[in-house]
mmCIF file of C-alpha atoms in Angstrom:
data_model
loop_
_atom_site.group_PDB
_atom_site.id
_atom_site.type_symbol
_atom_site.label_atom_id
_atom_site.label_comp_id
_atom_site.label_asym_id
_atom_site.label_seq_id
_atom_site.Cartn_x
_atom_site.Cartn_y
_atom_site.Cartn_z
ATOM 1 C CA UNK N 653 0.000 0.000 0.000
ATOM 2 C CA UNK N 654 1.430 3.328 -0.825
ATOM 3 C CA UNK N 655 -0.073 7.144 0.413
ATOM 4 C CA UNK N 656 -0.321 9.868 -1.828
ATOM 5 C CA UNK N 657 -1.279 13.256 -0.297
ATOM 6 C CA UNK N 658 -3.097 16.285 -2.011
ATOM 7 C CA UNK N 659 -4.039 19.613 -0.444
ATOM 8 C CA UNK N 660 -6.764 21.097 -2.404
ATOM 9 C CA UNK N 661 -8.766 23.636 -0.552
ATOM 10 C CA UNK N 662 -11.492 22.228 2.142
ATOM 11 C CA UNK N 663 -10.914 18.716 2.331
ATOM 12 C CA UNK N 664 -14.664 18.195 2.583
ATOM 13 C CA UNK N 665 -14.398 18.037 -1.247
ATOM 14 C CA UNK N 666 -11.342 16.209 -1.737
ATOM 15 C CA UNK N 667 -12.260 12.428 -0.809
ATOM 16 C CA UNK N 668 -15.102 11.575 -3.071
ATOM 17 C CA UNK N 669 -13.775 12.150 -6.117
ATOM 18 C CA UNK N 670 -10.851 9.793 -5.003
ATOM 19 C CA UNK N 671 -12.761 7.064 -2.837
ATOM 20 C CA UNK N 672 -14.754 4.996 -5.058
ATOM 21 C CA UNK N 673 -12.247 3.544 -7.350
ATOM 22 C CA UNK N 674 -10.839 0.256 -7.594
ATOM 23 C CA UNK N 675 -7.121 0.162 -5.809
ATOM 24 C CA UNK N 676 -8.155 2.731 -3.308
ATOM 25 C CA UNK N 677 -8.308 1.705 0.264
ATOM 26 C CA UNK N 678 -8.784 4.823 2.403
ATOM 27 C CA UNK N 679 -9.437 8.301 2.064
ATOM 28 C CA UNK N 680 -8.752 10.532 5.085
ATOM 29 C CA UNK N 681 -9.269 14.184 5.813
ATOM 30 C CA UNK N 682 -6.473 15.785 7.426
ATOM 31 C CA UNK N 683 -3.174 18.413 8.198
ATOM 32 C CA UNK N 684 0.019 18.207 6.928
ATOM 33 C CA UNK N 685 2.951 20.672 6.669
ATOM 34 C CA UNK N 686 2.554 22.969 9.919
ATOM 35 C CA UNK N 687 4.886 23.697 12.953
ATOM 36 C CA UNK N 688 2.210 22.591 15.739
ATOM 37 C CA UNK N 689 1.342 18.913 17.002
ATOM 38 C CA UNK N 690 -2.127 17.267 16.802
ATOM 39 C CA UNK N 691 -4.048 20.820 15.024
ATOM 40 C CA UNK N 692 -7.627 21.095 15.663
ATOM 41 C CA UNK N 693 -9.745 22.413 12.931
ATOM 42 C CA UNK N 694 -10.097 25.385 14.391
ATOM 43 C CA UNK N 695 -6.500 26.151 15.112
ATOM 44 C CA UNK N 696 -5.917 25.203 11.124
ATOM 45 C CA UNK N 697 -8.701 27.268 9.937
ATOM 46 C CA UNK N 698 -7.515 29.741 11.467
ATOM 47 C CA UNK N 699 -4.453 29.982 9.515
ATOM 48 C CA UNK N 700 -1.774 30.288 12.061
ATOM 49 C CA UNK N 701 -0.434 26.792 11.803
ATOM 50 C CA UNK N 702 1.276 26.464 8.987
ATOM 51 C CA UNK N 703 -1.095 23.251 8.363
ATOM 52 C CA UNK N 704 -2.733 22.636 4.848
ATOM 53 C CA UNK N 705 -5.993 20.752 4.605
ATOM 54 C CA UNK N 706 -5.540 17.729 3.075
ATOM 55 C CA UNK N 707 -6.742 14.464 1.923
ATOM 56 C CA UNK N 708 -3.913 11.413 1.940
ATOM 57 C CA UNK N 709 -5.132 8.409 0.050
ATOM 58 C CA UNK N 710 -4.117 4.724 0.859
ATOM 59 C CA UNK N 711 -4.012 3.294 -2.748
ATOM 60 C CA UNK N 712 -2.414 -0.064 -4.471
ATOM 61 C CA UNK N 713 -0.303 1.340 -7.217
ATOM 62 C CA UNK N 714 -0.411 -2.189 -9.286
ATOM 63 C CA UNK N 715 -4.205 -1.238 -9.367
ATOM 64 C CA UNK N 716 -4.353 2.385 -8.970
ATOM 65 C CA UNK N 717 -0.958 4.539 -10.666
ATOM 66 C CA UNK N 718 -0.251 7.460 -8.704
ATOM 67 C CA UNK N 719 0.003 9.249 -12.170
ATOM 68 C CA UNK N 720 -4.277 8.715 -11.972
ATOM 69 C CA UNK N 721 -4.389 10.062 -8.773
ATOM 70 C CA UNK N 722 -2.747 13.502 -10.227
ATOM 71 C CA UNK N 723 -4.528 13.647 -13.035
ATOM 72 C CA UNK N 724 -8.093 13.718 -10.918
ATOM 73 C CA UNK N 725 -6.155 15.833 -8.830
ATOM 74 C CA UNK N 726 -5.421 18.376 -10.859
ATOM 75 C CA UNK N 727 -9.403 18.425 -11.704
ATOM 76 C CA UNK N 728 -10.247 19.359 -8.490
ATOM 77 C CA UNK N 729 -8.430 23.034 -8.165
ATOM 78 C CA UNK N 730 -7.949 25.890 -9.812
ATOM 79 C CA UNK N 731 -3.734 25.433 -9.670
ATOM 80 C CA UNK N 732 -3.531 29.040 -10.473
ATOM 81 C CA UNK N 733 -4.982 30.325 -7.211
ATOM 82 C CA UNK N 734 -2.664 30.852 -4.436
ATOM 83 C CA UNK N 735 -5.193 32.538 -1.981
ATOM 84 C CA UNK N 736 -6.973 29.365 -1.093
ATOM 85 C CA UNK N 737 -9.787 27.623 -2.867
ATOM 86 C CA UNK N 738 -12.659 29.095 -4.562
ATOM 87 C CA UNK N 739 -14.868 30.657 -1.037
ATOM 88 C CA UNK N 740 -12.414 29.121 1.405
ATOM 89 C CA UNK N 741 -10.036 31.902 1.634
ATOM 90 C CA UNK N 742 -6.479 31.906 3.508
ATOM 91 C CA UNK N 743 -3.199 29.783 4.158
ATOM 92 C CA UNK N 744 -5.050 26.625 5.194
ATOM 93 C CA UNK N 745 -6.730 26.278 1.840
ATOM 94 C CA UNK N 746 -3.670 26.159 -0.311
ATOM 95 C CA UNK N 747 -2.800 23.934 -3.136
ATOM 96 C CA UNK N 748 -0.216 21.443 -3.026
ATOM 97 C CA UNK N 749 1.522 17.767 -3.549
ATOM 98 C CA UNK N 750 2.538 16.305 -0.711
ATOM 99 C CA UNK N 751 5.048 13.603 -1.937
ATOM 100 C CA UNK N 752 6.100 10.323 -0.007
ATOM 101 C CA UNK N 753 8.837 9.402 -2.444
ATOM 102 C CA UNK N 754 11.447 10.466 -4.873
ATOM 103 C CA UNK N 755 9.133 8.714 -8.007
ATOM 104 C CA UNK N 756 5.822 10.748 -6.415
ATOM 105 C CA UNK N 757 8.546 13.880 -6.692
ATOM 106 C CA UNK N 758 9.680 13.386 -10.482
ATOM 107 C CA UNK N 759 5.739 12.338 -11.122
ATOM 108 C CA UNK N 760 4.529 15.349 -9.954
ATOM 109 C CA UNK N 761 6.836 17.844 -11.114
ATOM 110 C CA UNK N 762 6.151 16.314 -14.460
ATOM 111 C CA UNK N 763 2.857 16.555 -14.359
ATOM 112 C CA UNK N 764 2.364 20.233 -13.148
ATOM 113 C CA UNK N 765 4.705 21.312 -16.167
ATOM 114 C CA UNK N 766 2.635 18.881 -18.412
ATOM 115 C CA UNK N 767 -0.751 21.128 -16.652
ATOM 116 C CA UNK N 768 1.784 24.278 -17.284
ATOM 117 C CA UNK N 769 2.266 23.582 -21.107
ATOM 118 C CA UNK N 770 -0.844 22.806 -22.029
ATOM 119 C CA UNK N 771 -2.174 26.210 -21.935
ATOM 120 C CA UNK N 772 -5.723 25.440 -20.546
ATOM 121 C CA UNK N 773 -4.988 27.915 -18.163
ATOM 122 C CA UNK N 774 -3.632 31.849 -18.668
ATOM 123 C CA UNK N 775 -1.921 32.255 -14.996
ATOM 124 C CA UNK N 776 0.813 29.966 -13.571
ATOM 125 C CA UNK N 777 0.382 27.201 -11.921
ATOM 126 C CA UNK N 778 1.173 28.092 -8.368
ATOM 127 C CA UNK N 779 0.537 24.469 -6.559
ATOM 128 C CA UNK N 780 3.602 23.660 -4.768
ATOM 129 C CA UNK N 781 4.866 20.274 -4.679
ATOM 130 C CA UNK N 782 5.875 19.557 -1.135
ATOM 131 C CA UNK N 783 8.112 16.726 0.071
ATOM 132 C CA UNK N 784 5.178 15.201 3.005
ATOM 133 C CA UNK N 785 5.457 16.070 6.819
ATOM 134 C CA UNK N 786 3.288 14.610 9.429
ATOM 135 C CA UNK N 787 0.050 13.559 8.598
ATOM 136 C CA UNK N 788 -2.566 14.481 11.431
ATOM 137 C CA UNK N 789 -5.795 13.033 11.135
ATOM 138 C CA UNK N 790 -8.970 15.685 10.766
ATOM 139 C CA UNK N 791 -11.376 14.947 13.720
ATOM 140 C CA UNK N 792 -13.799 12.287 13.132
ATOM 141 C CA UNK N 793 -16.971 14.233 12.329
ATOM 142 C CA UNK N 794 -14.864 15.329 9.416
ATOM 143 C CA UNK N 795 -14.105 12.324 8.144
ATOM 144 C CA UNK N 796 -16.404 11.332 4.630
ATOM 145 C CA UNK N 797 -18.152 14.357 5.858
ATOM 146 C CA UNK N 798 -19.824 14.010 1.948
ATOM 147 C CA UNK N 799 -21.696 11.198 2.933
ATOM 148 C CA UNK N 800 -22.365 11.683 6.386
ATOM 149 C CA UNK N 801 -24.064 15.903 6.221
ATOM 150 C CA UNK N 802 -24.907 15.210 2.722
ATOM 151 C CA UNK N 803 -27.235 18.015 2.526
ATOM 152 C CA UNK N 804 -24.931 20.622 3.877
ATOM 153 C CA UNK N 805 -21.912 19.017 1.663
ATOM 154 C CA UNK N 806 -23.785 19.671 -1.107
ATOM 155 C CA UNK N 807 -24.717 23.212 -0.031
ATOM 156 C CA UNK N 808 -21.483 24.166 0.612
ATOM 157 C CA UNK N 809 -20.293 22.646 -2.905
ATOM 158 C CA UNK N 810 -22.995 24.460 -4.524
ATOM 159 C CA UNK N 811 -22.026 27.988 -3.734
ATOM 160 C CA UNK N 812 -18.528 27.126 -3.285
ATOM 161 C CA UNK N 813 -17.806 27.442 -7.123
ATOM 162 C CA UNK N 814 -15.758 24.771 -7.100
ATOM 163 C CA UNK N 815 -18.221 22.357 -9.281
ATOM 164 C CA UNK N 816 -18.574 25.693 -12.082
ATOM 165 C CA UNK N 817 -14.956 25.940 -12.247
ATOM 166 C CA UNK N 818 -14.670 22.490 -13.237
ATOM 167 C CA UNK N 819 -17.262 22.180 -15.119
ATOM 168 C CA UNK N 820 -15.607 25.315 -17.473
ATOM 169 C CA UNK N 821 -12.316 23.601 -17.207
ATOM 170 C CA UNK N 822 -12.138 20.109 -17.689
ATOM 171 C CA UNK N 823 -15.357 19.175 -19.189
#
């Protein structure tokens, strides 16, 4: 089993479209990257940690290629935004690639200046590709918060713009 971790704005949005293919094990909501032990959502939110939301995905790589997981990745952001995510605003809502290994290092630096070349977007890509710190685990109630508050997930998508920026993007 190998980890792969993304930061891609509120982490709320990050697992589902990562947890329901084959080769993936776990999806977990989560901090990585800040100068405090065990943050609480509200410390993080509040942007004085250092901490990035994040998701960091369990995944078989025989079954699963960690070059998939970037490429939904990268479907999920807008890479060119370096003030957080669509609404969620601030430090804790940065982009980046949290690699595990040397490979996940080359595969991702490839892959942002593949995202950088293709000209689908007119600003630079800004996500940073991050070699991976401590992963603290979000507290439970976050945890596949899409399927348990599935009305307010889908609120909160809704006027989020996440799902229009996509949608003019990538589809």
């Amino acid at each position: 089993m190998e980890k792969a971790t993304f930061a891609g704005g509120c982490f709320w949005c990050m697992v589902k479209p990562f947890v329901e293919w084959d080769g993936i094990h776990k999806v977990t909501s989560g901090y990585m990257g800040g100068a405090i032990e065990k943050p609480t959502y509200e410390q993080v939110k509040e942007g004085n940690t250092g901490h990035l939301e994040v998701v960091q995905i369990e995944f078989d790589s025989s079954i699963f290629p960690y070059e998939k997981l970037l490429e939904i990745y990268w479907m999920q952001i807008d890479p060119t935004d370096d003030g957080g995510q669509f609404h969620d605003r601030g430090e804790s809502y940065k982009t980046a690639i949290f690699y595990h290994t040397e490979e996940q290092q080359k595969l991702a630096e490839f892959s942002k200046q593949q995202l950088a070349d293709s000209g689908r977007f007119k600003k630079p890509i800004v996500t940073q590709i991050i070699e991976a710190a401590t992963f603290w685990e979000a507290e439970d109630y976050h945890q596949d918060y899409y399927k348990k508050e599935e009305k307010h997930y889908k609120e909160d998508r809704a006027i989020s713009g996440r799902d229009q920026f996509i949608d003019s993007h990538w589809k």
